[in-house]
Amino acid sequence: MEVIIQPNAESAEELVVDFFAKTLLAKPDAVLGLATGRTMEGVYQHLVKRHHDGGLDFSHCRTFNLDEYVGLRADDPNSYRYFMQDRFFRHVNIDTSRTHLPDGMAKDLELECRHYEKLICENGGIDLLLLGIGLNGHLGFNEPFSEFDSRTRMTALTEVTKHQNALLFSNLEKIPRHAITMGVATILEARQCLLLATGNEKADIVAKAIAGPITTSVTASSLQCHPACTMVLDRAAASRLPESDCRSSKQFVQAK
Ligand code: GLP
């Protein structure tokens, strides 16, 4: 695992955009895995800017988002489909028919999960997967104690997650109780994983994920097993890392 610490959130977001640019330059039809959440807002702003100012081309790429709430329509401002359209897709030259999110309104949710998993496979798997991290260490909506061999499925949101995500809803009662998420195994199969965490509130869980034991109680610790995973942090999110431990066991990069 490579850990890159940037001076602030903006330079961390810029670095994530560099990873995307490099992937798309090498493979214009790359399969990108995408994430939502407040941490990602800046990433999408920078990606849009890089498209307009730097010509970053999304016309051939395909995308798969990590997750979607169950029971929200695509045009609901709280759905992740809406988030992606609003913050990213509508601002760049991406072909919307090649953008995928699980359908949280599907009649048969189990079938939808199997279909999503199959679609990722049929597209050749994910080349670069962007991840955030929940306050409880979740990846996507793989809440604590998700099995590391889990696949795309429906999960129940924990109280911690509901409170964390409440900021994007008008009130706590409106947060769906369930979501569809890529499984941990689906995530670990991506050829490259890129986790972005910024801000003080993520410092404790980031330290557990990177330097703690590999355990299902911290889903993100599963990334320690991934052969090509980069953690991009700002100084605040990196502030609880036991540097000596990390330096001895993992590649540790301090950006200028
Ligand atoms: C949601 C998403 C996760 C994301 C997390 C972090 O729960 N399902 O994929 O990592 O939010 O959110 P934030 O960036 O708002 O802290």
PDB file of C-alpha atoms and ligand atoms in Angstrom:
ATOM      1  CA  MET A   1       0.000   0.000   0.000  1.00  0.00           C
ATOM      2  CA  GLU A   2       1.238   3.445  -0.886  1.00  0.00           C
ATOM      3  CA  VAL A   3       0.276   6.366   1.360  1.00  0.00           C
ATOM      4  CA  ILE A   4       0.603   9.873  -0.050  1.00  0.00           C
ATOM      5  CA  ILE A   5       0.159  12.822   2.274  1.00  0.00           C
ATOM      6  CA  GLN A   6      -0.647  16.146   0.657  1.00  0.00           C
ATOM      7  CA  PRO A   7      -0.527  19.515   2.442  1.00  0.00           C
ATOM      8  CA  ASN A   8      -4.267  20.169   2.145  1.00  0.00           C
ATOM      9  CA  ALA A   9      -7.555  18.843   0.778  1.00  0.00           C
ATOM     10  CA  GLU A  10      -7.288  20.703  -2.500  1.00  0.00           C
ATOM     11  CA  SER A  11      -3.869  19.304  -3.385  1.00  0.00           C
ATOM     12  CA  ALA A  12      -5.109  15.834  -2.390  1.00  0.00           C
ATOM     13  CA  GLU A  13      -8.071  16.208  -4.760  1.00  0.00           C
ATOM     14  CA  GLU A  14      -5.770  17.439  -7.525  1.00  0.00           C
ATOM     15  CA  LEU A  15      -3.599  14.384  -7.081  1.00  0.00           C
ATOM     16  CA  VAL A  16      -6.622  12.110  -7.438  1.00  0.00           C
ATOM     17  CA  VAL A  17      -7.421  13.899 -10.694  1.00  0.00           C
ATOM     18  CA  ASP A  18      -3.842  13.217 -11.860  1.00  0.00           C
ATOM     19  CA  PHE A  19      -4.450   9.493 -11.316  1.00  0.00           C
ATOM     20  CA  PHE A  20      -7.613   9.681 -13.420  1.00  0.00           C
ATOM     21  CA  ALA A  21      -5.833  11.644 -16.161  1.00  0.00           C
ATOM     22  CA  LYS A  22      -2.992   9.132 -16.276  1.00  0.00           C
ATOM     23  CA  THR A  23      -5.425   6.204 -16.494  1.00  0.00           C
ATOM     24  CA  LEU A  24      -7.496   7.810 -19.258  1.00  0.00           C
ATOM     25  CA  LEU A  25      -4.428   8.811 -21.244  1.00  0.00           C
ATOM     26  CA  ALA A  26      -3.113   5.246 -21.185  1.00  0.00           C
ATOM     27  CA  LYS A  27      -6.541   3.727 -21.817  1.00  0.00           C
ATOM     28  CA  PRO A  28      -9.243   6.105 -23.107  1.00  0.00           C
ATOM     29  CA  ASP A  29     -11.966   3.469 -22.680  1.00  0.00           C
ATOM     30  CA  ALA A  30     -10.934   2.671 -19.113  1.00  0.00           C
ATOM     31  CA  VAL A  31     -13.533   1.423 -16.637  1.00  0.00           C
ATOM     32  CA  LEU A  32     -13.629   3.892 -13.757  1.00  0.00           C
ATOM     33  CA  GLY A  33     -15.112   3.118 -10.367  1.00  0.00           C
ATOM     34  CA  LEU A  34     -16.655   6.203  -8.777  1.00  0.00           C
ATOM     35  CA  ALA A  35     -17.656   7.299  -5.301  1.00  0.00           C
ATOM     36  CA  THR A  36     -19.972   9.870  -3.761  1.00  0.00           C
ATOM     37  CA  GLY A  37     -19.955  11.791  -0.476  1.00  0.00           C
ATOM     38  CA  ARG A  38     -18.766  15.241   0.566  1.00  0.00           C
ATOM     39  CA  THR A  39     -15.095  14.308   0.197  1.00  0.00           C
ATOM     40  CA  MET A  40     -15.657  13.708  -3.510  1.00  0.00           C
ATOM     41  CA  GLU A  41     -17.277  17.055  -4.308  1.00  0.00           C
ATOM     42  CA  GLY A  42     -13.868  18.700  -4.787  1.00  0.00           C
ATOM     43  CA  VAL A  43     -12.610  15.805  -6.918  1.00  0.00           C
ATOM     44  CA  TYR A  44     -15.484  16.203  -9.358  1.00  0.00           C
ATOM     45  CA  GLN A  45     -14.994  19.979  -9.491  1.00  0.00           C
ATOM     46  CA  HIS A  46     -11.334  19.448 -10.391  1.00  0.00           C
ATOM     47  CA  LEU A  47     -12.165  16.729 -12.934  1.00  0.00           C
ATOM     48  CA  VAL A  48     -14.639  19.067 -14.631  1.00  0.00           C
ATOM     49  CA  LYS A  49     -12.034  21.847 -14.641  1.00  0.00           C
ATOM     50  CA  ARG A  50      -9.401  19.493 -16.094  1.00  0.00           C
ATOM     51  CA  HIS A  51     -11.891  18.572 -18.830  1.00  0.00           C
ATOM     52  CA  HIS A  52     -12.582  22.201 -19.751  1.00  0.00           C
ATOM     53  CA  ASP A  53      -9.077  23.615 -19.302  1.00  0.00           C
ATOM     54  CA  GLY A  54      -6.909  20.609 -20.013  1.00  0.00           C
ATOM     55  CA  GLY A  55      -8.993  18.622 -22.484  1.00  0.00           C
ATOM     56  CA  LEU A  56      -9.352  15.542 -20.289  1.00  0.00           C
ATOM     57  CA  ASP A  57     -11.510  13.293 -22.436  1.00  0.00           C
ATOM     58  CA  PHE A  58     -14.244  11.104 -20.969  1.00  0.00           C
ATOM     59  CA  SER A  59     -15.943  10.230 -24.249  1.00  0.00           C
ATOM     60  CA  HIS A  60     -14.793   6.609 -24.339  1.00  0.00           C
ATOM     61  CA  CYS A  61     -14.693   5.715 -20.667  1.00  0.00           C
ATOM     62  CA  ARG A  62     -17.204   3.622 -18.780  1.00  0.00           C
ATOM     63  CA  THR A  63     -18.107   4.170 -15.127  1.00  0.00           C
ATOM     64  CA  PHE A  64     -19.507   2.120 -12.267  1.00  0.00           C
ATOM     65  CA  ASN A  65     -20.434   3.761  -8.992  1.00  0.00           C
ATOM     66  CA  LEU A  66     -19.897   2.007  -5.714  1.00  0.00           C
ATOM     67  CA  ASP A  67     -23.398   2.268  -4.355  1.00  0.00           C
ATOM     68  CA  GLU A  68     -26.908   3.678  -4.373  1.00  0.00           C
ATOM     69  CA  TYR A  69     -29.668   4.102  -1.813  1.00  0.00           C
ATOM     70  CA  VAL A  70     -32.650   1.769  -1.986  1.00  0.00           C
ATOM     71  CA  GLY A  71     -35.970   3.477  -2.625  1.00  0.00           C
ATOM     72  CA  LEU A  72     -34.791   6.782  -4.110  1.00  0.00           C
ATOM     73  CA  ARG A  73     -35.611   7.656  -7.692  1.00  0.00           C
ATOM     74  CA  ALA A  74     -32.843   8.813 -10.017  1.00  0.00           C
ATOM     75  CA  ASP A  75     -34.315  12.334 -10.021  1.00  0.00           C
ATOM     76  CA  ASP A  76     -34.421  12.520  -6.210  1.00  0.00           C
ATOM     77  CA  PRO A  77     -31.785  15.115  -5.209  1.00  0.00           C
ATOM     78  CA  ASN A  78     -30.570  12.733  -2.488  1.00  0.00           C
ATOM     79  CA  SER A  79     -29.940   9.794  -4.806  1.00  0.00           C
ATOM     80  CA  TYR A  80     -26.394   9.063  -5.840  1.00  0.00           C
ATOM     81  CA  ARG A  81     -27.450   9.059  -9.518  1.00  0.00           C
ATOM     82  CA  TYR A  82     -28.581  12.646  -9.052  1.00  0.00           C
ATOM     83  CA  PHE A  83     -25.322  13.499  -7.228  1.00  0.00           C
ATOM     84  CA  MET A  84     -23.254  12.106 -10.107  1.00  0.00           C
ATOM     85  CA  GLN A  85     -25.307  13.837 -12.804  1.00  0.00           C
ATOM     86  CA  ASP A  86     -25.267  17.116 -10.910  1.00  0.00           C
ATOM     87  CA  ARG A  87     -21.605  17.212  -9.865  1.00  0.00           C
ATOM     88  CA  PHE A  88     -19.933  15.428 -12.752  1.00  0.00           C
ATOM     89  CA  PHE A  89     -21.636  13.717 -15.683  1.00  0.00           C
ATOM     90  CA  ARG A  90     -23.580  16.688 -17.052  1.00  0.00           C
ATOM     91  CA  HIS A  91     -20.464  18.876 -17.066  1.00  0.00           C
ATOM     92  CA  VAL A  92     -18.191  16.639 -19.155  1.00  0.00           C
ATOM     93  CA  ASN A  93     -18.272  14.753 -22.459  1.00  0.00           C
ATOM     94  CA  ILE A  94     -19.252  11.449 -20.925  1.00  0.00           C
ATOM     95  CA  ASP A  95     -21.773   9.184 -22.636  1.00  0.00           C
ATOM     96  CA  THR A  96     -24.461   8.776 -19.943  1.00  0.00           C
ATOM     97  CA  SER A  97     -25.416   5.371 -21.325  1.00  0.00           C
ATOM     98  CA  ARG A  98     -21.978   4.151 -20.254  1.00  0.00           C
ATOM     99  CA  THR A  99     -22.394   5.399 -16.677  1.00  0.00           C
ATOM    100  CA  HIS A 100     -23.699   2.845 -14.217  1.00  0.00           C
ATOM    101  CA  LEU A 101     -25.109   2.942 -10.714  1.00  0.00           C
ATOM    102  CA  PRO A 102     -27.097   0.191  -9.052  1.00  0.00           C
ATOM    103  CA  ASP A 103     -30.850   0.756  -9.455  1.00  0.00           C
ATOM    104  CA  GLY A 104     -32.226   1.247  -5.950  1.00  0.00           C
ATOM    105  CA  MET A 105     -35.775   1.273  -7.363  1.00  0.00           C
ATOM    106  CA  ALA A 106     -35.488  -2.141  -9.030  1.00  0.00           C
ATOM    107  CA  LYS A 107     -38.445  -4.434  -8.352  1.00  0.00           C
ATOM    108  CA  ASP A 108     -36.150  -7.381  -7.742  1.00  0.00           C
ATOM    109  CA  LEU A 109     -33.194  -5.994  -5.791  1.00  0.00           C
ATOM    110  CA  GLU A 110     -31.351  -9.304  -5.588  1.00  0.00           C
ATOM    111  CA  LEU A 111     -31.509  -9.681  -9.332  1.00  0.00           C
ATOM    112  CA  GLU A 112     -30.323  -6.084  -9.726  1.00  0.00           C
ATOM    113  CA  CYS A 113     -27.266  -6.837  -7.556  1.00  0.00           C
ATOM    114  CA  ARG A 114     -26.355  -9.912  -9.603  1.00  0.00           C
ATOM    115  CA  HIS A 115     -26.902  -7.945 -12.811  1.00  0.00           C
ATOM    116  CA  TYR A 116     -24.582  -5.140 -11.617  1.00  0.00           C
ATOM    117  CA  GLU A 117     -21.845  -7.576 -10.714  1.00  0.00           C
ATOM    118  CA  LYS A 118     -22.209  -9.259 -14.128  1.00  0.00           C
ATOM    119  CA  LEU A 119     -22.092  -5.939 -15.949  1.00  0.00           C
ATOM    120  CA  ILE A 120     -18.783  -5.015 -14.266  1.00  0.00           C
ATOM    121  CA  CYS A 121     -17.405  -8.365 -15.351  1.00  0.00           C
ATOM    122  CA  GLU A 122     -18.672  -8.016 -18.927  1.00  0.00           C
ATOM    123  CA  ASN A 123     -16.935  -4.626 -19.129  1.00  0.00           C
ATOM    124  CA  GLY A 124     -13.640  -6.273 -18.236  1.00  0.00           C
ATOM    125  CA  GLY A 125     -13.481  -5.229 -14.566  1.00  0.00           C
ATOM    126  CA  ILE A 126     -12.604  -1.890 -13.010  1.00  0.00           C
ATOM    127  CA  ASP A 127      -9.285  -0.257 -13.948  1.00  0.00           C
ATOM    128  CA  LEU A 128      -9.243   2.513 -11.349  1.00  0.00           C
ATOM    129  CA  LEU A 129     -11.608   2.607  -8.383  1.00  0.00           C
ATOM    130  CA  LEU A 130     -12.030   5.787  -6.363  1.00  0.00           C
ATOM    131  CA  LEU A 131     -13.014   5.232  -2.734  1.00  0.00           C
ATOM    132  CA  GLY A 132     -13.950   7.356   0.234  1.00  0.00           C
ATOM    133  CA  ILE A 133     -14.057   6.094   3.783  1.00  0.00           C
ATOM    134  CA  GLY A 134     -16.897   6.247   6.276  1.00  0.00           C
ATOM    135  CA  LEU A 135     -16.344   7.291   9.895  1.00  0.00           C
ATOM    136  CA  ASN A 136     -16.769   3.621  10.816  1.00  0.00           C
ATOM    137  CA  GLY A 137     -14.332   2.490   8.116  1.00  0.00           C
ATOM    138  CA  HIS A 138     -16.923   1.496   5.564  1.00  0.00           C
ATOM    139  CA  LEU A 139     -16.144   1.308   1.840  1.00  0.00           C
ATOM    140  CA  GLY A 140     -19.170   2.031  -0.323  1.00  0.00           C
ATOM    141  CA  PHE A 141     -21.861   0.806   2.065  1.00  0.00           C
ATOM    142  CA  ASN A 142     -19.893  -2.190   3.283  1.00  0.00           C
ATOM    143  CA  GLU A 143     -20.529  -1.536   6.941  1.00  0.00           C
ATOM    144  CA  PRO A 144     -18.371  -3.072   9.716  1.00  0.00           C
ATOM    145  CA  PHE A 145     -18.304  -6.878   9.680  1.00  0.00           C
ATOM    146  CA  SER A 146     -18.988  -7.124   5.956  1.00  0.00           C
ATOM    147  CA  GLU A 147     -17.342 -10.291   4.700  1.00  0.00           C
ATOM    148  CA  PHE A 148     -14.219  -9.716   2.621  1.00  0.00           C
ATOM    149  CA  ASP A 149     -15.573 -12.154   0.015  1.00  0.00           C
ATOM    150  CA  SER A 150     -18.885 -10.279  -0.289  1.00  0.00           C
ATOM    151  CA  ARG A 151     -20.295  -9.261  -3.670  1.00  0.00           C
ATOM    152  CA  THR A 152     -22.727  -6.561  -4.792  1.00  0.00           C
ATOM    153  CA  ARG A 153     -25.710  -6.800  -2.473  1.00  0.00           C
ATOM    154  CA  MET A 154     -28.264  -4.972  -0.388  1.00  0.00           C
ATOM    155  CA  THR A 155     -27.044  -3.775   3.029  1.00  0.00           C
ATOM    156  CA  ALA A 156     -28.597  -2.056   6.035  1.00  0.00           C
ATOM    157  CA  LEU A 157     -27.098   1.302   6.982  1.00  0.00           C
ATOM    158  CA  THR A 158     -25.687   1.604  10.505  1.00  0.00           C
ATOM    159  CA  GLU A 159     -26.636   4.480  12.820  1.00  0.00           C
ATOM    160  CA  VAL A 160     -23.128   5.995  12.432  1.00  0.00           C
ATOM    161  CA  THR A 161     -23.567   6.082   8.666  1.00  0.00           C
ATOM    162  CA  LYS A 162     -27.085   7.511   8.854  1.00  0.00           C
ATOM    163  CA  HIS A 163     -25.816  10.338  11.063  1.00  0.00           C
ATOM    164  CA  GLN A 164     -22.775  10.914   8.863  1.00  0.00           C
ATOM    165  CA  ASN A 165     -24.864  11.142   5.709  1.00  0.00           C
ATOM    166  CA  ALA A 166     -27.714  13.079   7.327  1.00  0.00           C
ATOM    167  CA  LEU A 167     -25.963  16.316   6.364  1.00  0.00           C
ATOM    168  CA  LEU A 168     -26.968  15.734   2.768  1.00  0.00           C
ATOM    169  CA  PHE A 169     -30.619  15.089   3.679  1.00  0.00           C
ATOM    170  CA  SER A 170     -33.150  17.569   4.991  1.00  0.00           C
ATOM    171  CA  ASN A 171     -33.696  15.396   8.065  1.00  0.00           C
ATOM    172  CA  LEU A 172     -32.530  12.107   9.563  1.00  0.00           C
ATOM    173  CA  GLU A 173     -35.922  10.440   9.034  1.00  0.00           C
ATOM    174  CA  LYS A 174     -35.545  10.787   5.276  1.00  0.00           C
ATOM    175  CA  ILE A 175     -32.394   8.686   5.048  1.00  0.00           C
ATOM    176  CA  PRO A 176     -33.110   5.328   3.469  1.00  0.00           C
ATOM    177  CA  ARG A 177     -32.379   2.344   5.701  1.00  0.00           C
ATOM    178  CA  HIS A 178     -30.902   0.252   2.944  1.00  0.00           C
ATOM    179  CA  ALA A 179     -28.533   0.604   0.037  1.00  0.00           C
ATOM    180  CA  ILE A 180     -27.037  -1.492  -2.732  1.00  0.00           C
ATOM    181  CA  THR A 181     -23.264  -1.601  -2.606  1.00  0.00           C
ATOM    182  CA  MET A 182     -20.437  -3.280  -4.487  1.00  0.00           C
ATOM    183  CA  GLY A 183     -19.096  -5.989  -2.194  1.00  0.00           C
ATOM    184  CA  VAL A 184     -15.656  -5.983  -0.594  1.00  0.00           C
ATOM    185  CA  ALA A 185     -14.495  -8.670  -3.028  1.00  0.00           C
ATOM    186  CA  THR A 186     -15.834  -6.615  -5.940  1.00  0.00           C
ATOM    187  CA  ILE A 187     -13.809  -3.643  -4.680  1.00  0.00           C
ATOM    188  CA  LEU A 188     -10.645  -5.671  -4.103  1.00  0.00           C
ATOM    189  CA  GLU A 189     -10.847  -6.991  -7.678  1.00  0.00           C
ATOM    190  CA  ALA A 190     -10.318  -3.506  -9.135  1.00  0.00           C
ATOM    191  CA  ARG A 191      -6.901  -3.329 -10.786  1.00  0.00           C
ATOM    192  CA  GLN A 192      -6.052  -0.143  -8.897  1.00  0.00           C
ATOM    193  CA  CYS A 193      -7.716   1.321  -5.795  1.00  0.00           C
ATOM    194  CA  LEU A 194      -7.416   4.958  -4.819  1.00  0.00           C
ATOM    195  CA  LEU A 195      -8.785   6.023  -1.456  1.00  0.00           C
ATOM    196  CA  LEU A 196      -9.149   9.718  -0.675  1.00  0.00           C
ATOM    197  CA  ALA A 197      -9.631  10.919   2.905  1.00  0.00           C
ATOM    198  CA  THR A 198      -9.442  14.512   4.078  1.00  0.00           C
ATOM    199  CA  GLY A 199     -10.081  16.357   7.326  1.00  0.00           C
ATOM    200  CA  ASN A 200      -9.546  15.730  11.029  1.00  0.00           C
ATOM    201  CA  GLU A 201     -12.687  13.712  11.541  1.00  0.00           C
ATOM    202  CA  LYS A 202     -11.252  10.898   9.390  1.00  0.00           C
ATOM    203  CA  ALA A 203      -7.860  10.770  11.171  1.00  0.00           C
ATOM    204  CA  ASP A 204      -8.710   7.978  13.648  1.00  0.00           C
ATOM    205  CA  ILE A 205     -10.345   5.646  11.177  1.00  0.00           C
ATOM    206  CA  VAL A 206      -7.643   6.269   8.565  1.00  0.00           C
ATOM    207  CA  ALA A 207      -4.978   5.234  11.092  1.00  0.00           C
ATOM    208  CA  LYS A 208      -6.917   2.042  11.876  1.00  0.00           C
ATOM    209  CA  ALA A 209      -7.416   1.229   8.195  1.00  0.00           C
ATOM    210  CA  ILE A 210      -3.765   1.738   7.270  1.00  0.00           C
ATOM    211  CA  ALA A 211      -1.797   0.751  10.345  1.00  0.00           C
ATOM    212  CA  GLY A 212      -4.228  -1.407  12.322  1.00  0.00           C
ATOM    213  CA  PRO A 213      -4.928  -5.108  11.978  1.00  0.00           C
ATOM    214  CA  ILE A 214      -6.708  -6.417   8.903  1.00  0.00           C
ATOM    215  CA  THR A 215     -10.166  -7.027  10.307  1.00  0.00           C
ATOM    216  CA  THR A 216     -13.767  -7.070   9.119  1.00  0.00           C
ATOM    217  CA  SER A 217     -14.582  -4.593  11.921  1.00  0.00           C
ATOM    218  CA  VAL A 218     -12.775  -1.964   9.792  1.00  0.00           C
ATOM    219  CA  THR A 219     -13.795  -2.704   6.207  1.00  0.00           C
ATOM    220  CA  ALA A 220     -11.142  -0.382   4.753  1.00  0.00           C
ATOM    221  CA  SER A 221      -8.361  -2.427   6.394  1.00  0.00           C
ATOM    222  CA  SER A 222      -9.086  -4.995   3.638  1.00  0.00           C
ATOM    223  CA  LEU A 223      -7.214  -2.649   1.289  1.00  0.00           C
ATOM    224  CA  GLN A 224      -3.966  -3.648   3.009  1.00  0.00           C
ATOM    225  CA  CYS A 225      -4.337  -6.902   1.019  1.00  0.00           C
ATOM    226  CA  HIS A 226      -4.721  -5.111  -2.307  1.00  0.00           C
ATOM    227  CA  PRO A 227      -1.699  -5.294  -4.634  1.00  0.00           C
ATOM    228  CA  ALA A 228      -2.124  -1.770  -6.055  1.00  0.00           C
ATOM    229  CA  CYS A 229      -3.738   0.548  -3.560  1.00  0.00           C
ATOM    230  CA  THR A 230      -2.889   4.195  -2.948  1.00  0.00           C
ATOM    231  CA  MET A 231      -4.221   6.193  -0.021  1.00  0.00           C
ATOM    232  CA  VAL A 232      -4.272   9.927  -0.713  1.00  0.00           C
ATOM    233  CA  LEU A 233      -4.598  11.942   2.488  1.00  0.00           C
ATOM    234  CA  ASP A 234      -4.339  15.534   3.524  1.00  0.00           C
ATOM    235  CA  ARG A 235      -2.272  16.337   6.614  1.00  0.00           C
ATOM    236  CA  ALA A 236      -5.342  16.462   8.841  1.00  0.00           C
ATOM    237  CA  ALA A 237      -6.537  12.974   7.856  1.00  0.00           C
ATOM    238  CA  ALA A 238      -2.984  11.639   8.248  1.00  0.00           C
ATOM    239  CA  SER A 239      -2.450  13.207  11.670  1.00  0.00           C
ATOM    240  CA  ARG A 240      -3.017  10.013  13.692  1.00  0.00           C
ATOM    241  CA  LEU A 241      -0.862   7.721  11.586  1.00  0.00           C
ATOM    242  CA  PRO A 242       1.869   6.015  13.579  1.00  0.00           C
ATOM    243  CA  GLU A 243       4.532   6.950  11.050  1.00  0.00           C
ATOM    244  CA  SER A 244       7.245   4.591  12.275  1.00  0.00           C
ATOM    245  CA  ASP A 245       4.945   1.567  11.959  1.00  0.00           C
ATOM    246  CA  CYS A 246       3.858   2.614   8.496  1.00  0.00           C
ATOM    247  CA  ARG A 247       7.346   3.327   7.257  1.00  0.00           C
ATOM    248  CA  SER A 248       8.570  -0.092   8.277  1.00  0.00           C
ATOM    249  CA  SER A 249       5.776  -2.050   6.642  1.00  0.00           C
ATOM    250  CA  LYS A 250       4.410   0.082   3.839  1.00  0.00           C
ATOM    251  CA  GLN A 251       5.618   2.462   1.240  1.00  0.00           C
ATOM    252  CA  PHE A 252       5.127   5.881   2.778  1.00  0.00           C
ATOM    253  CA  VAL A 253       5.371   8.992   0.664  1.00  0.00           C
ATOM    254  CA  GLN A 254       5.369  12.484   2.122  1.00  0.00           C
ATOM    255  CA  ALA A 255       4.548  14.915  -0.655  1.00  0.00           C
ATOM    256  CA  LYS A 256       6.374  18.238  -0.789  1.00  0.00           C
TER     257      LYS A 256
HETATM  258  C1  GLP B   1     -21.109   7.434   1.902  1.00  0.00           C
HETATM  259  C2  GLP B   1     -20.701   6.596   0.726  1.00  0.00           C
HETATM  260  C3  GLP B   1     -19.267   6.143   0.856  1.00  0.00           C
HETATM  261  C4  GLP B   1     -18.373   7.308   1.201  1.00  0.00           C
HETATM  262  C5  GLP B   1     -18.809   7.913   2.493  1.00  0.00           C
HETATM  263  C6  GLP B   1     -17.919   9.048   2.938  1.00  0.00           C
HETATM  264  O1  GLP B   1     -21.459   6.650   2.993  1.00  0.00           O
HETATM  265  N1  GLP B   1     -21.534   5.451   0.568  1.00  0.00           N
HETATM  266  O2  GLP B   1     -18.863   5.554  -0.378  1.00  0.00           O
HETATM  267  O3  GLP B   1     -17.052   6.866   1.310  1.00  0.00           O
HETATM  268  O4  GLP B   1     -20.124   8.375   2.297  1.00  0.00           O
HETATM  269  O5  GLP B   1     -18.622  10.228   2.954  1.00  0.00           O
HETATM  270  P1  GLP B   1     -18.014  11.656   3.149  1.00  0.00           P
HETATM  271  O6  GLP B   1     -17.067  11.887   2.046  1.00  0.00           O
HETATM  272  O7  GLP B   1     -19.225  12.549   3.070  1.00  0.00           O
HETATM  273  O8  GLP B   1     -17.359  11.667   4.469  1.00  0.00           O
END
